[in-house]
Coordinates of C-alpha atoms in Angstrom, one line a residue:
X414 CA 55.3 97.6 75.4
X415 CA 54.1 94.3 77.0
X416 CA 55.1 91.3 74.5
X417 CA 57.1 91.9 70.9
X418 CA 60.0 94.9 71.5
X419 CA 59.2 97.8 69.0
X420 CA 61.3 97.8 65.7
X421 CA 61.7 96.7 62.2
X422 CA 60.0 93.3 63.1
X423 CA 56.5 95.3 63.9
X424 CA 56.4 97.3 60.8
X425 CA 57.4 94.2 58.7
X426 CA 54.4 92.3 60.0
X427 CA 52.1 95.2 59.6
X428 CA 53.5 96.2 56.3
X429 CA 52.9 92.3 55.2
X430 CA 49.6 92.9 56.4
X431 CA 49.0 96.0 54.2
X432 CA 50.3 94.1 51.0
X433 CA 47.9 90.8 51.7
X434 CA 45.0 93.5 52.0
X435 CA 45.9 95.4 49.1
X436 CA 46.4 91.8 47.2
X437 CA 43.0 90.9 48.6
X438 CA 40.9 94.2 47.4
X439 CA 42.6 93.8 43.9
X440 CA 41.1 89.8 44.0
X441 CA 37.9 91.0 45.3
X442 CA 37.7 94.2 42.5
X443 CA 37.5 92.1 39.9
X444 CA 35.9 89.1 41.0
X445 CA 31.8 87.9 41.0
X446 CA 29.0 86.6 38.7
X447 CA 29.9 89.7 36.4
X448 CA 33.8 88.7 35.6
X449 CA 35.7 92.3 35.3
X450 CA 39.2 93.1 34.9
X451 CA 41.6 96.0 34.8
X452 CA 42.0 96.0 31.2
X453 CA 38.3 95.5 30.4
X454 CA 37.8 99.1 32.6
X455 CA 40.5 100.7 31.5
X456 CA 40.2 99.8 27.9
X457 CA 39.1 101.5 25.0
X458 CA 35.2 100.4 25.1
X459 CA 34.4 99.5 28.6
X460 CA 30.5 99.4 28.7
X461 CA 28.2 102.0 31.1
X462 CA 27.2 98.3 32.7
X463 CA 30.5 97.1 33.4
X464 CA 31.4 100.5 34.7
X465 CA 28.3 101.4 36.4
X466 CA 28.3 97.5 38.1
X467 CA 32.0 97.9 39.4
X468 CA 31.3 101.6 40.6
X469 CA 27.9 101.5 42.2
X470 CA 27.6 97.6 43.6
X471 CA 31.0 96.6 43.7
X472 CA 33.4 98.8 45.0
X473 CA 30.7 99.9 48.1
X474 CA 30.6 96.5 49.3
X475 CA 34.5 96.6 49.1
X476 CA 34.9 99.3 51.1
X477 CA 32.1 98.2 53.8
X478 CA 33.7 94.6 54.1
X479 CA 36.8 96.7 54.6
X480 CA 35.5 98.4 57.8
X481 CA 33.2 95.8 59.2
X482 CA 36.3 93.5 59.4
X483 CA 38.2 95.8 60.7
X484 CA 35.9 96.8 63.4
X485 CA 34.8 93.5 64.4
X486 CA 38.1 92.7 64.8
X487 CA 39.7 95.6 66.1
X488 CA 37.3 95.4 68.9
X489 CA 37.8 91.7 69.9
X490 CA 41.1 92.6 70.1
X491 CA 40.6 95.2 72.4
X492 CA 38.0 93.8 74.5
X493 CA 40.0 90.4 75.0
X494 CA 42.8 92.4 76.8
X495 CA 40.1 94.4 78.7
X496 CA 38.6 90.8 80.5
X497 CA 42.1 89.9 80.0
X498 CA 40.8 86.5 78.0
X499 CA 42.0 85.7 74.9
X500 CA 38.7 83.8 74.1
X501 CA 36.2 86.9 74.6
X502 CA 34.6 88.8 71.6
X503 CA 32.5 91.7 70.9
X504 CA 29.3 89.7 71.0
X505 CA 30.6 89.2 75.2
X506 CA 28.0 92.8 76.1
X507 CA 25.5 91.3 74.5
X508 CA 25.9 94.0 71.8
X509 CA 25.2 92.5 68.7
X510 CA 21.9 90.6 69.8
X511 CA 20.4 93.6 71.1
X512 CA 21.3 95.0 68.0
X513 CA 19.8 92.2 66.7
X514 CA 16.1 92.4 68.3
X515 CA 16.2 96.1 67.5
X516 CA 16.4 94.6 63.4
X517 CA 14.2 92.3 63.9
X518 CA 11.7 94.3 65.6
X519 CA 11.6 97.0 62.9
X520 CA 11.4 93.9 60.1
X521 CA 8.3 92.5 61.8
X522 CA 6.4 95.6 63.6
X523 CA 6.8 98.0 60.8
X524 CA 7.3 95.9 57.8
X525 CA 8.6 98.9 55.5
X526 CA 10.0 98.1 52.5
X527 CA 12.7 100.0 49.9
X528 CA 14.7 102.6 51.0
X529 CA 13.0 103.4 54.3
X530 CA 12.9 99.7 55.1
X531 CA 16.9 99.5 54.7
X532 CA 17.8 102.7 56.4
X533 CA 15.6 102.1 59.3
X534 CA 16.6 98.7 59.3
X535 CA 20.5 100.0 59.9
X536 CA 19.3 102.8 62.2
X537 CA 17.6 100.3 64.7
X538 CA 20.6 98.2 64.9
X539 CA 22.3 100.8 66.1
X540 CA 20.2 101.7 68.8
X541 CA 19.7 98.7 69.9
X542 CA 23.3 98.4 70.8
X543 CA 23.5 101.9 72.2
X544 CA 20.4 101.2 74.3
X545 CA 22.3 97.7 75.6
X546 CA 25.6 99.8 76.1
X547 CA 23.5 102.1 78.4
X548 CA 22.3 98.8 80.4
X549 CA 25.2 97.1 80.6
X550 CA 27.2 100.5 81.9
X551 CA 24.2 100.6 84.5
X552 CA 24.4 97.2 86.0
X553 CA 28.1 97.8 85.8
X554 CA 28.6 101.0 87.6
X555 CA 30.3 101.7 91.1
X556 CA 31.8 98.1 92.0
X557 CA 35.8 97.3 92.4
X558 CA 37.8 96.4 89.0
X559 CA 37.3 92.5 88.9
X560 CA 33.9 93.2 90.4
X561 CA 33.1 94.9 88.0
X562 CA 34.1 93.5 84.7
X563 CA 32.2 90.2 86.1
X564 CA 28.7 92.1 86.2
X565 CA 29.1 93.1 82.8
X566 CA 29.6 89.7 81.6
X567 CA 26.9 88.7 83.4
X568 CA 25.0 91.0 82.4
X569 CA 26.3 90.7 78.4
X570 CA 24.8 87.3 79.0
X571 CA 21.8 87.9 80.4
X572 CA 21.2 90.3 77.4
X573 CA 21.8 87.5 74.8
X574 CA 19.5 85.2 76.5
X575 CA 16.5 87.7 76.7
X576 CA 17.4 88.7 73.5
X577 CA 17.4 85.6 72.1
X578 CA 13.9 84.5 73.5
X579 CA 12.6 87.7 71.8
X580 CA 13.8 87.3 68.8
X581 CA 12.5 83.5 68.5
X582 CA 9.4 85.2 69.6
X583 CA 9.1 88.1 67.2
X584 CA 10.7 85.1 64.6
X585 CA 7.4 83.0 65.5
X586 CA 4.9 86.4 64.8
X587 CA 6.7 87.1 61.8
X588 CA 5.1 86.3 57.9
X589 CA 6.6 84.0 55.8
X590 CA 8.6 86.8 53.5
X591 CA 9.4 88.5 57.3
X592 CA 11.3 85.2 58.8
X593 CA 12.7 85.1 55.3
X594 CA 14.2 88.6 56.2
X595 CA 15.1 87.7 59.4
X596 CA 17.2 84.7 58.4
X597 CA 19.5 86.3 55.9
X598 CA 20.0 89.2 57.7
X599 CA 20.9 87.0 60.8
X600 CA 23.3 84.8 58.9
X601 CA 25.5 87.8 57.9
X602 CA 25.5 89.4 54.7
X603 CA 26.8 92.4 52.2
X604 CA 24.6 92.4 49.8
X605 CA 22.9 95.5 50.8
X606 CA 26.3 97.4 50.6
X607 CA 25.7 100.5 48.1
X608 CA 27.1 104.1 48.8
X609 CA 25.2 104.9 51.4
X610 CA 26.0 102.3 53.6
X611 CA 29.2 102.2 53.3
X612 CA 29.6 106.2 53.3
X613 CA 27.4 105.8 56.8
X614 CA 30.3 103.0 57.8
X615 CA 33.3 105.5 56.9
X616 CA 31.8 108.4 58.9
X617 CA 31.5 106.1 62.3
X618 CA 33.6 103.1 62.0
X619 CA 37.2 105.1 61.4
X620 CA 37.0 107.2 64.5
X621 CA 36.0 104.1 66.6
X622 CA 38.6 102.2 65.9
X623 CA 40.9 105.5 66.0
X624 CA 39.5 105.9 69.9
X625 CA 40.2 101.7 70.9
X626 CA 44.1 102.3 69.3
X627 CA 44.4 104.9 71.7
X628 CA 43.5 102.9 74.6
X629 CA 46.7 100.2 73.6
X630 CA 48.3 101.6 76.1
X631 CA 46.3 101.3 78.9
X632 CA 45.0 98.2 77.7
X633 CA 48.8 96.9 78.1
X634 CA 49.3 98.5 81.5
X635 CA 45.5 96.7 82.5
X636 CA 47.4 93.2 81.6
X637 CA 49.4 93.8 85.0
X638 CA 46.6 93.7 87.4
X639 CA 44.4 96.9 87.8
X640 CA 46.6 97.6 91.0
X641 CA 49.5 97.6 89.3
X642 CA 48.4 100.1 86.6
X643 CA 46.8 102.4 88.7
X644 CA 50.3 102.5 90.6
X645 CA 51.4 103.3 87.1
X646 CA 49.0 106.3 86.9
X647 CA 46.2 104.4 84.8
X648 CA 42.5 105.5 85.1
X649 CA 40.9 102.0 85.0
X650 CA 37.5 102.7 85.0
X651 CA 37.6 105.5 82.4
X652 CA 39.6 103.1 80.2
X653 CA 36.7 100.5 80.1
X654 CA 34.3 103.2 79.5
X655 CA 36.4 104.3 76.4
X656 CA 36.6 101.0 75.2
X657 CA 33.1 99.7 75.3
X658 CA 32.1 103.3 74.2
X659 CA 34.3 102.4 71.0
X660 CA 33.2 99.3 70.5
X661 CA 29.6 99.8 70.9
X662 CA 29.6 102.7 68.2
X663 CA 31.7 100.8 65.9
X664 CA 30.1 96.8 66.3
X665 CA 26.4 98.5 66.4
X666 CA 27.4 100.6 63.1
X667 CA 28.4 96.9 61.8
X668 CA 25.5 94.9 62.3
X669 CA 23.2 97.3 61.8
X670 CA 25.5 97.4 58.0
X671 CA 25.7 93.7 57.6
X672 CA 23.8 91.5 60.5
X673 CA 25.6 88.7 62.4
X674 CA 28.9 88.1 61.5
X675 CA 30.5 85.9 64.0
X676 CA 33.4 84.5 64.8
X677 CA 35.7 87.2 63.5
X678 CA 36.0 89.2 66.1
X679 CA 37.4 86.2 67.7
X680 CA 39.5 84.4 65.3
X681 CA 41.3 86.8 64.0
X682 CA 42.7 88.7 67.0
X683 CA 43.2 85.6 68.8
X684 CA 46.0 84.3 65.6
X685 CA 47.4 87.1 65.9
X686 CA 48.0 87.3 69.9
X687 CA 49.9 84.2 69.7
X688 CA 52.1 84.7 66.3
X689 CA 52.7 88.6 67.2
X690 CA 52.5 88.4 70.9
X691 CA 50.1 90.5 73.8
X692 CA 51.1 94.1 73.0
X693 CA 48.6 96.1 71.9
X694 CA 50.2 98.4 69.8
X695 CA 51.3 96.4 67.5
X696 CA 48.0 94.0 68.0
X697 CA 45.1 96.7 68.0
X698 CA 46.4 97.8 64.3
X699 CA 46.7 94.5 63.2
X700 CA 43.7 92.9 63.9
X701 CA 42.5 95.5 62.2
X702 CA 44.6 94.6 59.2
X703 CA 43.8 91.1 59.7
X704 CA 39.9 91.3 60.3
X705 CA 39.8 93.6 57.0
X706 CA 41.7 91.1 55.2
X707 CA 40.0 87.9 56.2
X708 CA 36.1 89.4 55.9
X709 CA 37.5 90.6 52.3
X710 CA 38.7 87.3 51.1
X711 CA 35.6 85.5 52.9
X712 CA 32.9 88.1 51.0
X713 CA 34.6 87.1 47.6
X714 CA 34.1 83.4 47.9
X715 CA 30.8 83.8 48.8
X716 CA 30.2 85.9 45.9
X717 CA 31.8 83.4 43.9
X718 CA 31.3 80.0 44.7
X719 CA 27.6 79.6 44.2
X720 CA 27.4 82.4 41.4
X721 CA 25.4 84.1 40.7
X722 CA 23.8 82.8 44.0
X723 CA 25.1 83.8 46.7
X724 CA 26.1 82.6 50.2
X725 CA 25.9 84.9 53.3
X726 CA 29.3 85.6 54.5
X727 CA 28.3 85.2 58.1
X728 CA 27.8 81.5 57.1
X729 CA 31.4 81.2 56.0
X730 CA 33.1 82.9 59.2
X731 CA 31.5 80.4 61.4
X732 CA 32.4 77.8 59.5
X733 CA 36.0 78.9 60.0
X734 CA 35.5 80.0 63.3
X735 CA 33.6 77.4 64.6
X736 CA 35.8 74.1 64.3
X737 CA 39.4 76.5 65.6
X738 CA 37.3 77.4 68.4
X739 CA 36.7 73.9 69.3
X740 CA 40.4 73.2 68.8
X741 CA 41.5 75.4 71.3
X742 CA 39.2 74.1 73.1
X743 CA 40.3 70.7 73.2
X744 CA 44.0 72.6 73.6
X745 CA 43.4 74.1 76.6
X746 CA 42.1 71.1 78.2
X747 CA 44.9 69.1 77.0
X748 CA 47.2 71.7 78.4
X749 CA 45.9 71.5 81.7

């Protein structure tokens, strides 16, 4: 493995991982404008409220935040050692802002409202990153390795700009409750977390982020030079197709769930790289850990803080994400 040897020191970072998480989902459990706690649910005369509050809101939007953070950052991880640049993202394809105008779209032209509303508002995100995979993979195809991975960024960006310009469009047609729509769900939010979202998260984000931890090794081998792993027997092309495959089901799943989330996918695989070093068998799974963790502990302040407002999380994450990015940033210029 490329970086950190295998060994006690990799399962003690993971298994710290695992406790913060656990630590974190017993903060978050009990924490909001409705104050619970263990005793209060497990006590003699626990109300249906309390119960049917902690059951049926809370512990659905634990779960989602779990897999959302995972994904986002499971797939930075994966798709920084892919470009082989410790400063890409998920949001590089152009994923989530196609996924984007295929929400906003549905808001605006259909204007549906309740259950069909929210369901079709998650189905069209999807899409709309499927249809953008299908794009990108088609400007993509048939050119040598560096080549290649250069049209898709280019492409990725070309995405976000027309997507961008549509949305500001569709942002400018919209009613006054529409654009109202449109701006939460573009600033990143759980609140729309019940069973079935996150029941529609843990049947497609699990076996995406299953598929990118299979690709660790290749993604290590890629970190050589693409001549070099293919002298080591590596399929390049098929292991980019894997890994945008992956990500595009599992990041489309995500903002479809929970709009724009950014910055995580970024910061958190990015920490990590540099404290547990470039291998990406030990990284892959703890970004994972890591993104979990951080969108956990960032939902629960933004339940809290303002309560019983509440602040979309995507707000918080760029916060965070934004002044780090600008330090390494100034870093990296310092540095060269």
């Amino acid at each position: 493995m490329i970086g950190r040897h295998s060994g006690f020191p990799d399962r003690q970072a993971l298994n710290g991982l695992v406790l913060a998480l656990l630590a974190a989902w017993l903060l978050a459990a009990f924490s909001g404008s409705l104050g619970l706690s263990p005793r209060l649910l497990l006590g003699d005369w626990p109300t249906p409220l309390d119960w049917q509050v902690w059951w049926q809101l809370r512990l659905p939007r634990l779960l989602l935040a779990t897999l959302v953070g995972a994904m986002l950052a499971g797939s930075g991880a994966a798709m920084q050692g892919l470009f082989r640049n410790p400063l890409a993202d998920p949001s590089l394809l152009g994923l989530a802002s196609g996924a984007g105008l295929a929400v906003a779209l549905w808001i605006v032209l259909f204007d549906a409202s309740g259950p069909l509303g929210l369901y079709g508002q998650f189905a069209a995100g999807f899409l709309g990153a499927l249809a953008v995979c299908l794009v990108v993979f088609r400007l993509g195809r048939g050119g040598p390795g560096q080549e290649a991975l250069f049209t898709l960024l280019l492409a990725g960006l070309a995405i976000n700009t027309l997507a961008g310009a549509f949305g500001g469009l569709l942002a400018f047609l919209a009613s006054d409750e529409q654009l109202r729509q449109l701006s939460l769900w573009g600033m990143g939010s759980l609140a729309h977390a019940l069973w079935p979202a996150a029941l529609g998260a843990l049947l497609c984000i699990p076996p995406a982020l299953w598929w990118l931890c299979r690709c660790a090794r290749g993604l290590d081998l890629l970190q050589l030079g693409e001549l070099t792993a293919h002298g080591a027997g590596l399929d390049a092309p098929a292991l980019k197709r894997r890994v945008v495959l992956a990500t595009t089901l599992g990041v489309g799943v995500c903002v479809a769930l929970a709009g724009i989330i950014g910055f995580l996918g970024l910061l958190v695989p990015h920490c990590l790289r540099l404290w547990l070093g470039p291998g990406h068998r030990l990284l892959l799974p703890a970004s994972m850990l890591g993104g979990a963790l951080l969108l956990l502990v960032a939902d629960t302040l933004a339940r809290t803080l303002a309560s019983p407002a509440e602040i979309p999380v995507g707000l918080l994450t760029s916060l965070l994400g934004g002044p780090y990015f600008l330090w390494l940033l100034m870093q990296r210029r310092r540095s060269c």
